[in-house]
Coordinates of C-alpha atoms and ligand atoms in Angstrom, one line a residue:
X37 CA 194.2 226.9 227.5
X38 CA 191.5 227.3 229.5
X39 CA 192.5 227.4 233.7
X40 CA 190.2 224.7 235.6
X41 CA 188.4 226.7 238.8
X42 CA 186.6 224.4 241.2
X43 CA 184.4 225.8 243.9
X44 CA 182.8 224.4 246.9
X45 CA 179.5 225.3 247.9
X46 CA 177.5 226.1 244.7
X47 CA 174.4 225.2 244.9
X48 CA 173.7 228.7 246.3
X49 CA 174.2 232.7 247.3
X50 CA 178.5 233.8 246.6
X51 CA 179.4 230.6 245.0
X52 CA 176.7 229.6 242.7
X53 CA 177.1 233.2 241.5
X54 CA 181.2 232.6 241.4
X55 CA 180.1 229.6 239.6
X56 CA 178.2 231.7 236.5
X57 CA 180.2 234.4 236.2
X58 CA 183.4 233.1 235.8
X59 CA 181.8 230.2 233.2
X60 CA 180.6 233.4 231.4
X61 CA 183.7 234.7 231.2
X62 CA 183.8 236.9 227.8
X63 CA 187.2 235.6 227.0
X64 CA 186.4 231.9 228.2
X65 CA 189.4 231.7 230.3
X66 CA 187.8 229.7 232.4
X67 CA 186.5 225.5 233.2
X68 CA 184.1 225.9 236.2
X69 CA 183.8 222.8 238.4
X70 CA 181.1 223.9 240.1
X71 CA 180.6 221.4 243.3
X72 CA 178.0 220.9 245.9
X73 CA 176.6 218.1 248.7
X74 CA 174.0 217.1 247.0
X75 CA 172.8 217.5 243.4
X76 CA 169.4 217.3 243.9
X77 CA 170.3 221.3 244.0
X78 CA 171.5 221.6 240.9
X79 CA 168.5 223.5 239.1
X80 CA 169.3 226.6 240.4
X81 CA 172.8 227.0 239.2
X82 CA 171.9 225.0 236.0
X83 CA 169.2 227.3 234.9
X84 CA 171.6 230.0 235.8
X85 CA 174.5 229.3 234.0
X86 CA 172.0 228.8 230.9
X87 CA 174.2 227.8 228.1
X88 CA 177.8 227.6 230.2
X89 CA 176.5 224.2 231.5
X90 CA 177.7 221.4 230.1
X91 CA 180.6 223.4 228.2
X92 CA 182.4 226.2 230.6
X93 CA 180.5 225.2 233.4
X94 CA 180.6 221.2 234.7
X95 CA 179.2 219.7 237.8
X96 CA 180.2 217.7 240.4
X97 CA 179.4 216.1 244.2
X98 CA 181.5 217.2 247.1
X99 CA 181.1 217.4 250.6
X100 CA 184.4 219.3 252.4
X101 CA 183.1 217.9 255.8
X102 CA 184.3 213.9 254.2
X103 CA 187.6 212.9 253.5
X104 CA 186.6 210.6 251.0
X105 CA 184.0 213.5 248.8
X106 CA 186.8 215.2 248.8
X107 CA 189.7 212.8 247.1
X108 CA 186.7 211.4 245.0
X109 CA 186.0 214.7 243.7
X110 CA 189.7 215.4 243.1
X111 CA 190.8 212.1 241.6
X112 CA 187.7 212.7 239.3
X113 CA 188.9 215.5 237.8
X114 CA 191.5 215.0 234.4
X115 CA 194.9 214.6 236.0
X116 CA 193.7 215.7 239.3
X117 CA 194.7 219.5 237.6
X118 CA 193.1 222.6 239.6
X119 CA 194.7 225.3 238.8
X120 CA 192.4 227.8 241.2
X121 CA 190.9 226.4 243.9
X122 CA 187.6 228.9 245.9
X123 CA 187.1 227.5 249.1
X124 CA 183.3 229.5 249.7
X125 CA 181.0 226.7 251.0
X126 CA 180.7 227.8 254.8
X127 CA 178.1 228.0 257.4
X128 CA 177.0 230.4 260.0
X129 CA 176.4 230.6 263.6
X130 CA 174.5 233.4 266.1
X131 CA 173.8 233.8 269.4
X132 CA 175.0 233.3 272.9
X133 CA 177.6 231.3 273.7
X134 CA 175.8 229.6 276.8
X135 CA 172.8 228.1 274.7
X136 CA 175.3 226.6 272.1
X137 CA 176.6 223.3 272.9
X138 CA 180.0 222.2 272.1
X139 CA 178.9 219.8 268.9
X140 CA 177.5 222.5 267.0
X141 CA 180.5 224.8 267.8
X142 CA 182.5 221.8 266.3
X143 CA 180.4 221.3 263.3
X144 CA 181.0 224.9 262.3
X145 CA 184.3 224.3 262.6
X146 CA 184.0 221.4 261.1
X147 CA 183.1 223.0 257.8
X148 CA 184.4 226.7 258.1
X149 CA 187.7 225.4 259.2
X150 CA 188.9 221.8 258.6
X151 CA 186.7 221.6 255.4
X152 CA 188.9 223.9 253.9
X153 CA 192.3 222.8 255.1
X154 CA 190.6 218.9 253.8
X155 CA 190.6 220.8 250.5
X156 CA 193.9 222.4 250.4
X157 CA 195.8 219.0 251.5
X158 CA 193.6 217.7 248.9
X159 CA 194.6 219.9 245.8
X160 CA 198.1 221.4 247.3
X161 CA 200.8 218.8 246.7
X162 CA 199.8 219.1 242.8
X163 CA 199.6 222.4 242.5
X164 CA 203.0 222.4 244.1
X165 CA 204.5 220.1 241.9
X166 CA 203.6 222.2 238.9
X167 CA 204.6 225.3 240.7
X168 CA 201.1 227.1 239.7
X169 CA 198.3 227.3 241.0
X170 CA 195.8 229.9 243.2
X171 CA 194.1 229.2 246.4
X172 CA 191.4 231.4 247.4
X173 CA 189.6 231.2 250.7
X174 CA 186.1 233.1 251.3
X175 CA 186.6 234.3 254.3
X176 CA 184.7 237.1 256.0
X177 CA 185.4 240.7 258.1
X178 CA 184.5 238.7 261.1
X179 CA 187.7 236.7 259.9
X180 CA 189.1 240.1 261.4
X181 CA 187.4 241.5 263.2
X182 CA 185.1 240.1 265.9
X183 CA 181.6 240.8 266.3
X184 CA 179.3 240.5 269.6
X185 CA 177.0 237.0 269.6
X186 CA 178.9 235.6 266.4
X187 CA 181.4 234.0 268.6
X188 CA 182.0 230.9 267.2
X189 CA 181.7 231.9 263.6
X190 CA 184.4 234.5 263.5
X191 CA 186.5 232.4 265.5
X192 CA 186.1 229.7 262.8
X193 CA 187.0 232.7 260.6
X194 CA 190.0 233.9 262.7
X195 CA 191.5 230.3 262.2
X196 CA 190.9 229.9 259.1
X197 CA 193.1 233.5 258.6
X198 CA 195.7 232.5 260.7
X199 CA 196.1 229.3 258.7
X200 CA 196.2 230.8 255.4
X201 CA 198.5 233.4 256.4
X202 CA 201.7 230.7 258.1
X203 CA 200.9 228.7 253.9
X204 CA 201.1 231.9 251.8
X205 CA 204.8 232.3 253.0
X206 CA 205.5 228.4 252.2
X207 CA 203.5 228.8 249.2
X208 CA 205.0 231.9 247.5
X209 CA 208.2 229.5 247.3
X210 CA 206.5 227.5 245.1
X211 CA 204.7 230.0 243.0
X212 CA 201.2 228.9 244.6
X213 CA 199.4 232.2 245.3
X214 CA 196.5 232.4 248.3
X215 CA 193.5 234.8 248.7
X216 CA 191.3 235.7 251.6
X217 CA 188.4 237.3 250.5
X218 CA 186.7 239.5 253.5
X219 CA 182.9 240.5 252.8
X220 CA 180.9 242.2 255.1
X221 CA 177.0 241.3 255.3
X222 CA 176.1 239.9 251.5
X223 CA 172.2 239.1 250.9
X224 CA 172.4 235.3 250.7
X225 CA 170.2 232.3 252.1
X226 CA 173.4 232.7 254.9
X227 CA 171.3 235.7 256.2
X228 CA 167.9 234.2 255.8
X229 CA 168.7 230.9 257.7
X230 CA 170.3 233.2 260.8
X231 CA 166.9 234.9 260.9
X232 CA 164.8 232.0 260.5
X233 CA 166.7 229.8 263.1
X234 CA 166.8 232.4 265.5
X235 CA 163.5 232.7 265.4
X236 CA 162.4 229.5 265.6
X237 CA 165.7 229.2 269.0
X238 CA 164.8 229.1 272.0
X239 CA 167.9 229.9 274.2
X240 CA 168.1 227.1 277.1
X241 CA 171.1 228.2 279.5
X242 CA 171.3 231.6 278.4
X243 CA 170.5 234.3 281.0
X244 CA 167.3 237.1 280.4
X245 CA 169.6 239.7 279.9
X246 CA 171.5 237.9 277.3
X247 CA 169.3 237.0 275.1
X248 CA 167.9 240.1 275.6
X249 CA 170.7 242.1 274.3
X250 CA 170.8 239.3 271.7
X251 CA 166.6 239.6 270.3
X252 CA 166.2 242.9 271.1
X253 CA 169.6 245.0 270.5
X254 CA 172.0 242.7 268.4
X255 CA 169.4 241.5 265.8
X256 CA 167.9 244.5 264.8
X257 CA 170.6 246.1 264.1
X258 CA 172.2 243.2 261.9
X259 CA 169.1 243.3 259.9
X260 CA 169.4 247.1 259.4
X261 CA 173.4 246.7 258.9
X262 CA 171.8 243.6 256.5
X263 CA 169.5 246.5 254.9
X264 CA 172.0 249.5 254.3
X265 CA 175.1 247.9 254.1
X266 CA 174.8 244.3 252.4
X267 CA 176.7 243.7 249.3
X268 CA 174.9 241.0 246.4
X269 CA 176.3 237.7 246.1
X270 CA 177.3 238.9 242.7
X271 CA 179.4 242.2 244.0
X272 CA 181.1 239.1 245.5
X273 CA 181.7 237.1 242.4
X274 CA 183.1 240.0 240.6
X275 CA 185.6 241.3 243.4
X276 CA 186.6 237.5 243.5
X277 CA 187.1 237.4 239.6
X278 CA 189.4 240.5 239.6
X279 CA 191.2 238.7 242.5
X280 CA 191.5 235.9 240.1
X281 CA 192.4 237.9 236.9
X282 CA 195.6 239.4 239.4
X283 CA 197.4 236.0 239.4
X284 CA 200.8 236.0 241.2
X285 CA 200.0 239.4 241.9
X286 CA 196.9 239.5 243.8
X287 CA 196.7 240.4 247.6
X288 CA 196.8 238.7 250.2
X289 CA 193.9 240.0 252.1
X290 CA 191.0 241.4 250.0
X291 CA 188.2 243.4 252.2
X292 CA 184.9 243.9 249.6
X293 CA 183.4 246.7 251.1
X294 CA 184.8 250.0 251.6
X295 CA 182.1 250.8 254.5
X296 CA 184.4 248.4 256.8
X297 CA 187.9 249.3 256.2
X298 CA 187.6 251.9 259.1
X299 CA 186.5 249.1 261.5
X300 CA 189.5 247.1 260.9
X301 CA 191.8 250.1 260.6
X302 CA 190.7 250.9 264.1
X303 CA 191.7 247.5 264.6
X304 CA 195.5 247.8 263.6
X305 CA 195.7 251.5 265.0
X306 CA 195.6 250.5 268.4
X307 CA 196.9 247.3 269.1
X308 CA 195.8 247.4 272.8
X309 CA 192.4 246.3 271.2
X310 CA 190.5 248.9 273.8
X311 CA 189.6 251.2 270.7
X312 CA 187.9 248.3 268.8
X313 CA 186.3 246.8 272.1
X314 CA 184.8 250.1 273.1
X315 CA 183.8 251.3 269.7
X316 CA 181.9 248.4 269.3
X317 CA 180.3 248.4 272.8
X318 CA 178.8 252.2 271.9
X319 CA 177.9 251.1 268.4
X320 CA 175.4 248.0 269.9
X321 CA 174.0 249.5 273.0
X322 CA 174.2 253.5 272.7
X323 CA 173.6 253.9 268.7
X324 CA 171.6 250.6 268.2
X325 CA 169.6 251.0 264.7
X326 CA 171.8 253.9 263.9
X327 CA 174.9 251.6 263.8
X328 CA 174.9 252.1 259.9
X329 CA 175.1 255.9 260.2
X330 CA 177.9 255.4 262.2
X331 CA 179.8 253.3 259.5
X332 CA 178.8 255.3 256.8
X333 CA 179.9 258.3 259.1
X334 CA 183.2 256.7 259.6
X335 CA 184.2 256.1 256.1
X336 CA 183.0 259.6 255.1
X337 CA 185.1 261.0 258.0
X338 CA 188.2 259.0 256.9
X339 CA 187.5 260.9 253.6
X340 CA 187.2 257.7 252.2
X341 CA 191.2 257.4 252.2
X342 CA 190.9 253.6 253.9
X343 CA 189.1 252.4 250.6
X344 CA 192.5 251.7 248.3
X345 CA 192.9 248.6 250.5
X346 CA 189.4 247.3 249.4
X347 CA 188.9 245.4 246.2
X348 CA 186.3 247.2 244.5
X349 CA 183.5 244.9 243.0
X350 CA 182.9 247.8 240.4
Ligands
NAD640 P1 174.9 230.2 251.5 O1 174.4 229.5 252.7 O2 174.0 230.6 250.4 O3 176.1 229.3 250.8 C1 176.9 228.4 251.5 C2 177.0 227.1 250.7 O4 177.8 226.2 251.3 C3 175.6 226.5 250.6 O5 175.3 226.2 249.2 C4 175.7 225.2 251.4 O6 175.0 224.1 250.9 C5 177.2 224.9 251.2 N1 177.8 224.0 252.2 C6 177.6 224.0 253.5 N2 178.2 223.0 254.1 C7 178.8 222.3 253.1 C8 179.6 221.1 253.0 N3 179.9 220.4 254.1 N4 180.1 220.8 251.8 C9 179.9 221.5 250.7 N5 179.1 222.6 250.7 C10 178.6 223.0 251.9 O7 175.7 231.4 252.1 P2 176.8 232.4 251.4 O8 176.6 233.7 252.0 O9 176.8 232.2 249.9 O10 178.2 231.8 252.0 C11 179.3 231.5 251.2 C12 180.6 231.9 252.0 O11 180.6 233.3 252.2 C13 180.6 231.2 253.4 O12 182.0 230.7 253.6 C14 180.4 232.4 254.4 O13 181.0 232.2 255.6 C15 180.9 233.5 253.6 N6 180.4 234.9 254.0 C16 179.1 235.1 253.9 C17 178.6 236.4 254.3 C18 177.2 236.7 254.2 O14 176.8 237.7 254.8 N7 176.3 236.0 253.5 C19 179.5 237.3 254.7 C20 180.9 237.0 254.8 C21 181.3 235.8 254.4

């Protein structure tokens, strides 16, 4: 039969996208519960999924931020069965530290972190029972690797890694198989909030010099990495599908775009963390807008070798 796939966050960018493509699977493999806050924001999706609605493709309210979305949701569905569970609905967060205050760090949290570990108590014990079942987190390169003014996102990130990687072990015991996917910049409305909000910021509590570095060095060259290096939410959907089509066998950790392996190889080569720290320090402040000649220069460099460890969306 068909294997149910619910996935938060639809109602835009990765997982409305997730959403489609796997309800247009050419072998129908798959049910799509596709799931968002509020369904007032629906008609995107809908007219996306164009015939899939109603049949492959079914919709349904969830918030991961409330305990009782979430077990509504669940208990909603025919026997409570999800066979693959895609934690993507996530939000972002930019700029200094000093002009952030401690809720919104929380709320980020809140949603990047404890929304998905609400889901995974959530649809865990049954998939446990039936010893089946795949849990895939969209996670992010900044789940790896850290990157200057994005603080509190990648931490969110880091945790959520951390998490998932103590469960896998418990989890492979049961036959339940997890999945971190690890994209690097994607064009989504993620990318066009950042801009907008930071525009519209002001940065109380945050020195001249820091947001400085922040307006005038970090964000130009996130739009340009943006620019040159962003993947489509759709490159997204399809390294995700393949991730699904592995089963039992997929990998762990699943990097989407080949132009960052060498980052987070640098990473693991020197576990001091001084090659990472300083690489990045001459990437922002010496090479500036030519940071994405630098990773393309990289990956050319490493002859490409690095890119077996990515899943390829092609
Ligand atoms: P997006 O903003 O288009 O999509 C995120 C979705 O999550 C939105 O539809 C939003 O409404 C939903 N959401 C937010 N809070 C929610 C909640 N409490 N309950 C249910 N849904 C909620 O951006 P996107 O790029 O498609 O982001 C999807 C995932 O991809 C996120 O986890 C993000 O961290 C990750 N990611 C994005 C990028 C990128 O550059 N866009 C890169 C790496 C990872």
């Amino acid at each position: 039969g068909q294997k149910v796939v619910l996935i938060t966050g639809c109602s835009s960018g990765i997982g409305l996208r997730m959403a489609v493509m796997l309800a247009k699977d050419e072998k129908q493999r798959y049910h799509v519960i596709a799931t968002m806050r509020d369904l007032k924001r629906k008609d995107k999706l809908v007219e996306a999924a164009g015939d899939a609605y109603g049949k492959s493709l079914s919709l349904a309210v969830l918030d991961v931020c409330t305990d009782e979305s979430v077990k509504q949701c669940i208990d909603g569905i025919k026997d409570r069965h999800v066979d693959v569970l895609i934690n993507n609905a996530g939000i972002g967060l930019v700029g200094p530290v000093e002009s952030i205050s401690i809720a919104e760090m929380k709320s980020v949290f809140e949603t990047n972190f404890f929304g998905v570990i609400r889901m995974i108590k959530e649809v865990m014990p049954d998939m446990k029972k039936r010893k089946g079942g795949h849990i895939i987190v969209v996670s992010s390169v900044m789940g790896l690797q850290g990157v200057v003014f994005n603080d509190v996102y990648a931490a969110s990130k880091f945790a959520m890694e951390g998490f998932c990687e103590c469960l896998a072990v418990q989890l492979l015991k049961f036959n339940v198989t997890m999945s971190m996917i690890e994209p690097g910049p994607v064009h989504t409305e993620f990318e066009s909030k950042m801009i907008q909000d930071v525009r519209q910021k002001e940065f109380p509590g945050a020195d001249a010099d820091t947001v400085n570095y922040f307006k005038n060095v970090y964000l130009p060259s996130s739009v340009d990495i943006f620019e040159t290096l962003g993947q489509t939410p759709d490159d997204i959907a399809r390294c995700t599908k393949k991730v699904i089509e592995q089963g039992s066998s997929a990998r762990f950790r699943n990097l989407t775009n080949p132009l960052y392996t060498p980052i987070v190889a640098l990473k693991y080569a020197d576990e001091t963390g001084g090659l990472s720290v300083h690489a990045f320090y001459h990437m922002l402040f010496n090479l500036g807008p030519l940071m994405h000649v630098s990773m393309k220069a990289m990956q050319y460099l490493t002859c490409g070798c690095l890119r077996s460890r990515t899943i390829s969306p092609n």
